[in-house]
Amino acid sequence: QVQVVESGGGVVQPGTSLRLSCAASGFTFSNYGMHWVRQAPGKGLEWVAGISFDRSHKDYADSGKGRFTISRDNSKNTLFLQMNSLSSEDTAVYYCAKDSRYCSISSCYPAYYMDVWGRGTSVTVS
Amino acid sequence: QSVLTQPPSVSGAPGQRVTISCTGSSSNIGAGYDVHWYQQFPGTAPKLLIHNNINRPSGVPDRFSGSKSATSASLAISGLQAEDEADYYCQSYDNTLSGSVFGGGTKVTVL
């Protein structure tokens, strides 16, 4: 069963840091790009960051540039999001999502759409 | 304000056809990037509904269809059913922002 499961959310104070994790199973994690998408309470979806299958390429939304770092450990099938200098505007449910494109060569670029989503982990900055 | 613009809500009676528009610009849809659609029920994760403008993943009813033109795209739901009541989001890539962008979402209400 293909799935991703997020963890690491919680209630934190403004200005502090938090590290989210996403455990993947049921697919060859090392062959797919991955993304973080968030949703503030009562609001729409916001793409946060994406990383290529081999970590060679990372992109960030303007809201997280300089504060958020996306990374992955292919040996542990795990995706991470390090979030620093958190503010109330970062309060949201954070979803981990699998990119749809299978990659095996270095020139392969993520498709930038997500075919598998986790249930999300809640982050409250207050 | 979202980079992709969707109407906040649409509604229709059971059996009717509704469409949701998604308007972008020359740096995303107009640049040739594909549009994807997601369905989300309250309290649950989004689900991929349409990818690459017109393609339905396995298991998605053929009542759902997508189209794209110039700087916009549309999602159509034919034969509207009560179970289609949900939020729908369009998504594409933006080369100015160098990342993915979503529409603000559209709430579909079945009357």
PDB file of C-alpha atoms in Angstrom:
ATOM      1  CA  GLN A   1       0.000   0.000   0.000  1.00  0.00           C
ATOM      2  CA  VAL A   2       1.464   3.296  -1.106  1.00  0.00           C
ATOM      3  CA  GLN A   3       1.371   5.780   1.735  1.00  0.00           C
ATOM      4  CA  VAL A   4       3.109   8.670   3.409  1.00  0.00           C
ATOM      5  CA  VAL A   5       2.711   9.504   7.086  1.00  0.00           C
ATOM      6  CA  GLU A   6       3.626  12.857   8.583  1.00  0.00           C
ATOM      7  CA  SER A   7       4.768  13.497  12.131  1.00  0.00           C
ATOM      8  CA  GLY A   8       6.432  16.172  14.220  1.00  0.00           C
ATOM      9  CA  GLY A   9       3.684  18.760  14.419  1.00  0.00           C
ATOM     10  CA  GLY A  10       2.657  20.482  17.620  1.00  0.00           C
ATOM     11  CA  VAL A  11       2.171  23.759  19.431  1.00  0.00           C
ATOM     12  CA  VAL A  12       5.217  26.013  19.476  1.00  0.00           C
ATOM     13  CA  GLN A  13       5.964  29.614  20.397  1.00  0.00           C
ATOM     14  CA  PRO A  14       6.708  32.325  17.833  1.00  0.00           C
ATOM     15  CA  GLY A  15      10.346  32.503  16.842  1.00  0.00           C
ATOM     16  CA  THR A  16      11.072  28.871  17.562  1.00  0.00           C
ATOM     17  CA  SER A  17      11.834  25.953  15.255  1.00  0.00           C
ATOM     18  CA  LEU A  18      10.162  22.686  14.354  1.00  0.00           C
ATOM     19  CA  ARG A  19      11.147  19.716  12.227  1.00  0.00           C
ATOM     20  CA  LEU A  20       8.498  17.733  10.408  1.00  0.00           C
ATOM     21  CA  SER A  21       9.052  14.202   9.139  1.00  0.00           C
ATOM     22  CA  CYS A  22       7.293  12.113   6.542  1.00  0.00           C
ATOM     23  CA  ALA A  23       7.728   8.333   6.419  1.00  0.00           C
ATOM     24  CA  ALA A  24       7.080   6.764   3.028  1.00  0.00           C
ATOM     25  CA  SER A  25       6.223   3.172   2.227  1.00  0.00           C
ATOM     26  CA  GLY A  26       4.854   1.038  -0.573  1.00  0.00           C
ATOM     27  CA  PHE A  27       6.896   2.681  -3.346  1.00  0.00           C
ATOM     28  CA  THR A  28      10.554   3.242  -4.233  1.00  0.00           C
ATOM     29  CA  PHE A  29      10.973   6.496  -2.340  1.00  0.00           C
ATOM     30  CA  SER A  30      14.385   7.190  -3.878  1.00  0.00           C
ATOM     31  CA  ASN A  31      12.854   7.440  -7.354  1.00  0.00           C
ATOM     32  CA  TYR A  32      10.308  10.168  -6.668  1.00  0.00           C
ATOM     33  CA  GLY A  33      10.363  13.843  -5.887  1.00  0.00           C
ATOM     34  CA  MET A  34       8.472  14.911  -2.793  1.00  0.00           C
ATOM     35  CA  HIS A  35       6.596  18.008  -1.639  1.00  0.00           C
ATOM     36  CA  TRP A  36       5.237  19.757   1.404  1.00  0.00           C
ATOM     37  CA  VAL A  37       1.883  21.515   1.093  1.00  0.00           C
ATOM     38  CA  ARG A  38       0.143  23.358   3.902  1.00  0.00           C
ATOM     39  CA  GLN A  39      -3.361  24.540   4.671  1.00  0.00           C
ATOM     40  CA  ALA A  40      -4.068  27.238   7.218  1.00  0.00           C
ATOM     41  CA  PRO A  41      -7.321  26.919   9.191  1.00  0.00           C
ATOM     42  CA  GLY A  42     -10.261  27.640   6.908  1.00  0.00           C
ATOM     43  CA  LYS A  43      -7.972  28.507   4.002  1.00  0.00           C
ATOM     44  CA  GLY A  44      -6.843  26.934   0.754  1.00  0.00           C
ATOM     45  CA  LEU A  45      -3.841  24.829  -0.162  1.00  0.00           C
ATOM     46  CA  GLU A  46      -0.391  26.404  -0.328  1.00  0.00           C
ATOM     47  CA  TRP A  47       2.617  24.616  -1.801  1.00  0.00           C
ATOM     48  CA  VAL A  48       5.557  25.032   0.588  1.00  0.00           C
ATOM     49  CA  ALA A  49       8.559  23.220  -0.893  1.00  0.00           C
ATOM     50  CA  GLY A  50       9.635  20.459  -3.230  1.00  0.00           C
ATOM     51  CA  ILE A  51      12.719  18.283  -3.592  1.00  0.00           C
ATOM     52  CA  SER A  52      13.882  16.102  -6.451  1.00  0.00           C
ATOM     53  CA  PHE A  53      14.418  12.368  -6.099  1.00  0.00           C
ATOM     54  CA  ASP A  54      18.195  12.712  -5.758  1.00  0.00           C
ATOM     55  CA  ARG A  55      18.215  15.934  -3.670  1.00  0.00           C
ATOM     56  CA  SER A  56      19.841  17.829  -6.525  1.00  0.00           C
ATOM     57  CA  HIS A  57      17.009  20.302  -6.836  1.00  0.00           C
ATOM     58  CA  LYS A  58      14.965  22.094  -4.188  1.00  0.00           C
ATOM     59  CA  ASP A  59      12.321  24.777  -4.587  1.00  0.00           C
ATOM     60  CA  TYR A  60      10.563  26.896  -1.987  1.00  0.00           C
ATOM     61  CA  ALA A  61       7.538  29.146  -1.878  1.00  0.00           C
ATOM     62  CA  ASP A  62       8.375  32.748  -1.072  1.00  0.00           C
ATOM     63  CA  SER A  63       6.677  32.338   2.318  1.00  0.00           C
ATOM     64  CA  GLY A  64       9.350  29.872   3.431  1.00  0.00           C
ATOM     65  CA  LYS A  65      12.501  30.999   1.631  1.00  0.00           C
ATOM     66  CA  GLY A  66      15.343  31.520   4.069  1.00  0.00           C
ATOM     67  CA  ARG A  67      13.377  29.948   6.939  1.00  0.00           C
ATOM     68  CA  PHE A  68      12.383  26.479   5.726  1.00  0.00           C
ATOM     69  CA  THR A  69      14.654  23.690   4.521  1.00  0.00           C
ATOM     70  CA  ILE A  70      13.409  20.577   2.761  1.00  0.00           C
ATOM     71  CA  SER A  71      15.582  17.473   2.856  1.00  0.00           C
ATOM     72  CA  ARG A  72      15.342  13.723   2.495  1.00  0.00           C
ATOM     73  CA  ASP A  73      17.066  10.542   3.589  1.00  0.00           C
ATOM     74  CA  ASN A  74      16.602   7.980   0.854  1.00  0.00           C
ATOM     75  CA  SER A  75      18.186   5.254   2.973  1.00  0.00           C
ATOM     76  CA  LYS A  76      15.372   5.719   5.513  1.00  0.00           C
ATOM     77  CA  ASN A  77      12.543   6.567   3.091  1.00  0.00           C
ATOM     78  CA  THR A  78      11.956   9.784   4.982  1.00  0.00           C
ATOM     79  CA  LEU A  79      11.262  13.383   3.996  1.00  0.00           C
ATOM     80  CA  PHE A  80      11.881  16.331   6.300  1.00  0.00           C
ATOM     81  CA  LEU A  81      10.907  19.968   6.629  1.00  0.00           C
ATOM     82  CA  GLN A  82      12.986  22.089   8.988  1.00  0.00           C
ATOM     83  CA  MET A  83      11.072  25.236   9.897  1.00  0.00           C
ATOM     84  CA  ASN A  84      12.808  28.124  11.667  1.00  0.00           C
ATOM     85  CA  SER A  85      11.661  31.531  12.919  1.00  0.00           C
ATOM     86  CA  LEU A  86       8.065  30.386  13.032  1.00  0.00           C
ATOM     87  CA  SER A  87       5.242  32.917  13.205  1.00  0.00           C
ATOM     88  CA  SER A  88       1.496  32.704  13.616  1.00  0.00           C
ATOM     89  CA  GLU A  89       1.202  32.806   9.824  1.00  0.00           C
ATOM     90  CA  ASP A  90       2.805  29.356   9.687  1.00  0.00           C
ATOM     91  CA  THR A  91      -0.058  27.830  11.645  1.00  0.00           C
ATOM     92  CA  ALA A  92      -1.480  25.149   9.368  1.00  0.00           C
ATOM     93  CA  VAL A  93      -1.873  21.480   8.627  1.00  0.00           C
ATOM     94  CA  TYR A  94       1.237  20.369   6.768  1.00  0.00           C
ATOM     95  CA  TYR A  95       0.828  17.645   4.167  1.00  0.00           C
ATOM     96  CA  CYS A  96       3.564  15.483   2.716  1.00  0.00           C
ATOM     97  CA  ALA A  97       2.902  14.500  -0.890  1.00  0.00           C
ATOM     98  CA  LYS A  98       4.579  12.280  -3.469  1.00  0.00           C
ATOM     99  CA  ASP A  99       5.412  13.682  -6.880  1.00  0.00           C
ATOM    100  CA  SER A 100       3.901  11.718  -9.717  1.00  0.00           C
ATOM    101  CA  ARG A 101       6.970  11.327 -11.919  1.00  0.00           C
ATOM    102  CA  TYR A 102       9.280   8.312 -11.672  1.00  0.00           C
ATOM    103  CA  CYS A 103      12.915   9.403 -11.967  1.00  0.00           C
ATOM    104  CA  SER A 104      16.081   7.413 -12.332  1.00  0.00           C
ATOM    105  CA  ILE A 105      18.505   9.725 -14.142  1.00  0.00           C
ATOM    106  CA  SER A 106      19.941  12.999 -12.903  1.00  0.00           C
ATOM    107  CA  SER A 107      18.242  15.115 -15.564  1.00  0.00           C
ATOM    108  CA  CYS A 108      14.783  14.008 -14.436  1.00  0.00           C
ATOM    109  CA  TYR A 109      12.735  16.898 -13.078  1.00  0.00           C
ATOM    110  CA  PRO A 110       9.676  16.530 -10.827  1.00  0.00           C
ATOM    111  CA  ALA A 111       6.287  16.741 -12.523  1.00  0.00           C
ATOM    112  CA  TYR A 112       5.067  19.066  -9.781  1.00  0.00           C
ATOM    113  CA  TYR A 113       1.777  17.375  -9.219  1.00  0.00           C
ATOM    114  CA  MET A 114       1.035  15.076  -6.304  1.00  0.00           C
ATOM    115  CA  ASP A 115      -0.599  11.687  -6.551  1.00  0.00           C
ATOM    116  CA  VAL A 116      -0.238  10.457  -2.966  1.00  0.00           C
ATOM    117  CA  TRP A 117      -0.962  12.577   0.090  1.00  0.00           C
ATOM    118  CA  GLY A 118      -0.583  11.978   3.800  1.00  0.00           C
ATOM    119  CA  ARG A 119      -3.207  12.860   6.393  1.00  0.00           C
ATOM    120  CA  GLY A 120      -1.195  15.850   7.541  1.00  0.00           C
ATOM    121  CA  THR A 121       0.352  17.036  10.772  1.00  0.00           C
ATOM    122  CA  SER A 122      -0.895  20.113  12.580  1.00  0.00           C
ATOM    123  CA  VAL A 123       1.417  22.992  13.455  1.00  0.00           C
ATOM    124  CA  THR A 124       0.183  25.760  15.737  1.00  0.00           C
ATOM    125  CA  VAL A 125       2.384  28.762  16.431  1.00  0.00           C
ATOM    126  CA  SER A 126       1.071  30.601  19.452  1.00  0.00           C
TER     127      SER A 126
ATOM    128  CA  GLN B   1      -4.377  36.301  -3.026  1.00  0.00           C
ATOM    129  CA  SER B   2      -3.714  33.172  -5.050  1.00  0.00           C
ATOM    130  CA  VAL B   3      -1.702  33.137  -8.263  1.00  0.00           C
ATOM    131  CA  LEU B   4      -4.433  31.048  -9.901  1.00  0.00           C
ATOM    132  CA  THR B   5      -7.945  32.480  -9.649  1.00  0.00           C
ATOM    133  CA  GLN B   6     -10.990  30.309  -8.989  1.00  0.00           C
ATOM    134  CA  PRO B   7     -14.566  31.284  -8.113  1.00  0.00           C
ATOM    135  CA  PRO B   8     -15.145  30.850  -4.360  1.00  0.00           C
ATOM    136  CA  SER B   9     -18.242  28.754  -4.902  1.00  0.00           C
ATOM    137  CA  VAL B  10     -20.455  27.094  -7.474  1.00  0.00           C
ATOM    138  CA  SER B  11     -23.671  25.208  -6.986  1.00  0.00           C
ATOM    139  CA  GLY B  12     -26.037  23.012  -8.908  1.00  0.00           C
ATOM    140  CA  ALA B  13     -28.912  20.632  -8.559  1.00  0.00           C
ATOM    141  CA  PRO B  14     -28.380  16.884  -8.695  1.00  0.00           C
ATOM    142  CA  GLY B  15     -27.877  15.745 -12.260  1.00  0.00           C
ATOM    143  CA  GLN B  16     -26.809  19.148 -13.516  1.00  0.00           C
ATOM    144  CA  ARG B  17     -23.428  20.088 -14.977  1.00  0.00           C
ATOM    145  CA  VAL B  18     -21.203  22.597 -13.217  1.00  0.00           C
ATOM    146  CA  THR B  19     -17.887  24.043 -14.260  1.00  0.00           C
ATOM    147  CA  ILE B  20     -15.074  25.572 -12.241  1.00  0.00           C
ATOM    148  CA  SER B  21     -12.699  27.983 -13.911  1.00  0.00           C
ATOM    149  CA  CYS B  22      -9.033  28.467 -13.106  1.00  0.00           C
ATOM    150  CA  THR B  23      -7.414  31.592 -14.509  1.00  0.00           C
ATOM    151  CA  GLY B  24      -3.667  32.041 -14.591  1.00  0.00           C
ATOM    152  CA  SER B  25      -1.127  34.139 -16.437  1.00  0.00           C
ATOM    153  CA  SER B  26       1.777  34.013 -18.864  1.00  0.00           C
ATOM    154  CA  SER B  27       4.120  32.671 -16.181  1.00  0.00           C
ATOM    155  CA  ASN B  28       2.080  29.577 -15.388  1.00  0.00           C
ATOM    156  CA  ILE B  29      -0.837  28.231 -17.450  1.00  0.00           C
ATOM    157  CA  GLY B  30      -0.083  30.610 -20.305  1.00  0.00           C
ATOM    158  CA  ALA B  31       3.533  29.418 -20.379  1.00  0.00           C
ATOM    159  CA  GLY B  32       2.324  25.958 -21.269  1.00  0.00           C
ATOM    160  CA  TYR B  33       2.475  24.313 -17.875  1.00  0.00           C
ATOM    161  CA  ASP B  34      -0.095  21.651 -17.212  1.00  0.00           C
ATOM    162  CA  VAL B  35      -3.029  22.125 -14.856  1.00  0.00           C
ATOM    163  CA  HIS B  36      -4.041  19.586 -12.238  1.00  0.00           C
ATOM    164  CA  TRP B  37      -7.153  19.382 -10.089  1.00  0.00           C
ATOM    165  CA  TYR B  38      -7.691  18.101  -6.551  1.00  0.00           C
ATOM    166  CA  GLN B  39     -10.815  17.275  -4.566  1.00  0.00           C
ATOM    167  CA  GLN B  40     -10.891  17.779  -0.811  1.00  0.00           C
ATOM    168  CA  PHE B  41     -13.561  16.875   1.710  1.00  0.00           C
ATOM    169  CA  PRO B  42     -13.625  18.652   5.091  1.00  0.00           C
ATOM    170  CA  GLY B  43     -11.002  17.337   7.480  1.00  0.00           C
ATOM    171  CA  THR B  44      -9.346  15.078   4.915  1.00  0.00           C
ATOM    172  CA  ALA B  45      -6.326  15.239   2.637  1.00  0.00           C
ATOM    173  CA  PRO B  46      -6.671  16.396  -0.978  1.00  0.00           C
ATOM    174  CA  LYS B  47      -7.091  13.752  -3.647  1.00  0.00           C
ATOM    175  CA  LEU B  48      -5.775  14.015  -7.198  1.00  0.00           C
ATOM    176  CA  LEU B  49      -8.764  14.298  -9.533  1.00  0.00           C
ATOM    177  CA  ILE B  50      -7.376  15.378 -12.918  1.00  0.00           C
ATOM    178  CA  HIS B  51      -3.746  15.558 -14.025  1.00  0.00           C
ATOM    179  CA  ASN B  52      -2.083  17.067 -17.052  1.00  0.00           C
ATOM    180  CA  ASN B  53      -5.186  19.052 -17.965  1.00  0.00           C
ATOM    181  CA  ILE B  54      -7.463  16.220 -19.033  1.00  0.00           C
ATOM    182  CA  ASN B  55      -6.368  12.909 -17.507  1.00  0.00           C
ATOM    183  CA  ARG B  56      -8.291  11.075 -14.800  1.00  0.00           C
ATOM    184  CA  PRO B  57      -6.409   8.764 -12.424  1.00  0.00           C
ATOM    185  CA  SER B  58      -7.758   5.275 -12.067  1.00  0.00           C
ATOM    186  CA  GLY B  59     -10.940   5.228 -10.011  1.00  0.00           C
ATOM    187  CA  VAL B  60     -12.066   8.774 -10.755  1.00  0.00           C
ATOM    188  CA  PRO B  61     -15.542   8.742 -12.336  1.00  0.00           C
ATOM    189  CA  ASP B  62     -15.792   9.961 -15.919  1.00  0.00           C
ATOM    190  CA  ARG B  63     -18.276  12.573 -14.698  1.00  0.00           C
ATOM    191  CA  PHE B  64     -15.200  14.644 -13.987  1.00  0.00           C
ATOM    192  CA  SER B  65     -13.420  16.197 -16.955  1.00  0.00           C
ATOM    193  CA  GLY B  66     -10.794  18.847 -17.459  1.00  0.00           C
ATOM    194  CA  SER B  67      -9.837  21.238 -20.214  1.00  0.00           C
ATOM    195  CA  LYS B  68      -7.235  23.909 -20.800  1.00  0.00           C
ATOM    196  CA  SER B  69      -6.853  26.875 -23.120  1.00  0.00           C
ATOM    197  CA  ALA B  70      -4.492  29.858 -23.323  1.00  0.00           C
ATOM    198  CA  THR B  71      -4.174  31.126 -19.750  1.00  0.00           C
ATOM    199  CA  SER B  72      -7.041  29.236 -18.156  1.00  0.00           C
ATOM    200  CA  ALA B  73      -8.408  25.805 -17.390  1.00  0.00           C
ATOM    201  CA  SER B  74     -11.732  24.337 -16.354  1.00  0.00           C
ATOM    202  CA  LEU B  75     -13.054  21.407 -14.378  1.00  0.00           C
ATOM    203  CA  ALA B  76     -16.479  20.118 -15.307  1.00  0.00           C
ATOM    204  CA  ILE B  77     -18.667  17.859 -13.222  1.00  0.00           C
ATOM    205  CA  SER B  78     -21.485  16.272 -15.186  1.00  0.00           C
ATOM    206  CA  GLY B  79     -24.432  14.548 -13.579  1.00  0.00           C
ATOM    207  CA  LEU B  80     -23.741  16.255 -10.273  1.00  0.00           C
ATOM    208  CA  GLN B  81     -24.204  14.006  -7.240  1.00  0.00           C
ATOM    209  CA  ALA B  82     -24.525  14.769  -3.543  1.00  0.00           C
ATOM    210  CA  GLU B  83     -21.202  13.050  -2.924  1.00  0.00           C
ATOM    211  CA  ASP B  84     -19.468  15.619  -5.134  1.00  0.00           C
ATOM    212  CA  GLU B  85     -19.991  18.314  -2.531  1.00  0.00           C
ATOM    213  CA  ALA B  86     -16.414  19.267  -1.667  1.00  0.00           C
ATOM    214  CA  ASP B  87     -13.673  21.820  -2.253  1.00  0.00           C
ATOM    215  CA  TYR B  88     -11.808  21.741  -5.564  1.00  0.00           C
ATOM    216  CA  TYR B  89      -8.374  23.196  -6.242  1.00  0.00           C
ATOM    217  CA  CYS B  90      -6.469  23.775  -9.464  1.00  0.00           C
ATOM    218  CA  GLN B  91      -2.683  23.674  -9.495  1.00  0.00           C
ATOM    219  CA  SER B  92       0.099  24.438 -11.954  1.00  0.00           C
ATOM    220  CA  TYR B  93       3.762  25.443 -12.080  1.00  0.00           C
ATOM    221  CA  ASP B  94       4.926  29.052 -12.199  1.00  0.00           C
ATOM    222  CA  ASN B  95       8.286  29.867 -13.759  1.00  0.00           C
ATOM    223  CA  THR B  96       8.542  33.284 -12.137  1.00  0.00           C
ATOM    224  CA  LEU B  97       8.023  31.855  -8.673  1.00  0.00           C
ATOM    225  CA  SER B  98       9.955  28.677  -9.569  1.00  0.00           C
ATOM    226  CA  GLY B  99       7.477  26.448  -7.857  1.00  0.00           C
ATOM    227  CA  SER B 100       4.001  25.033  -7.737  1.00  0.00           C
ATOM    228  CA  VAL B 101       0.962  27.262  -7.314  1.00  0.00           C
ATOM    229  CA  PHE B 102      -2.605  26.520  -6.293  1.00  0.00           C
ATOM    230  CA  GLY B 103      -5.867  28.260  -6.926  1.00  0.00           C
ATOM    231  CA  GLY B 104      -7.800  29.596  -3.961  1.00  0.00           C
ATOM    232  CA  GLY B 105     -10.259  26.721  -4.121  1.00  0.00           C
ATOM    233  CA  THR B 106     -13.918  26.412  -5.089  1.00  0.00           C
ATOM    234  CA  LYS B 107     -16.619  25.015  -2.861  1.00  0.00           C
ATOM    235  CA  VAL B 108     -19.148  22.967  -4.781  1.00  0.00           C
ATOM    236  CA  THR B 109     -22.603  22.804  -3.223  1.00  0.00           C
ATOM    237  CA  VAL B 110     -25.248  20.367  -4.370  1.00  0.00           C
ATOM    238  CA  LEU B 111     -28.633  21.985  -3.953  1.00  0.00           C
TER     239      LEU B 111
END
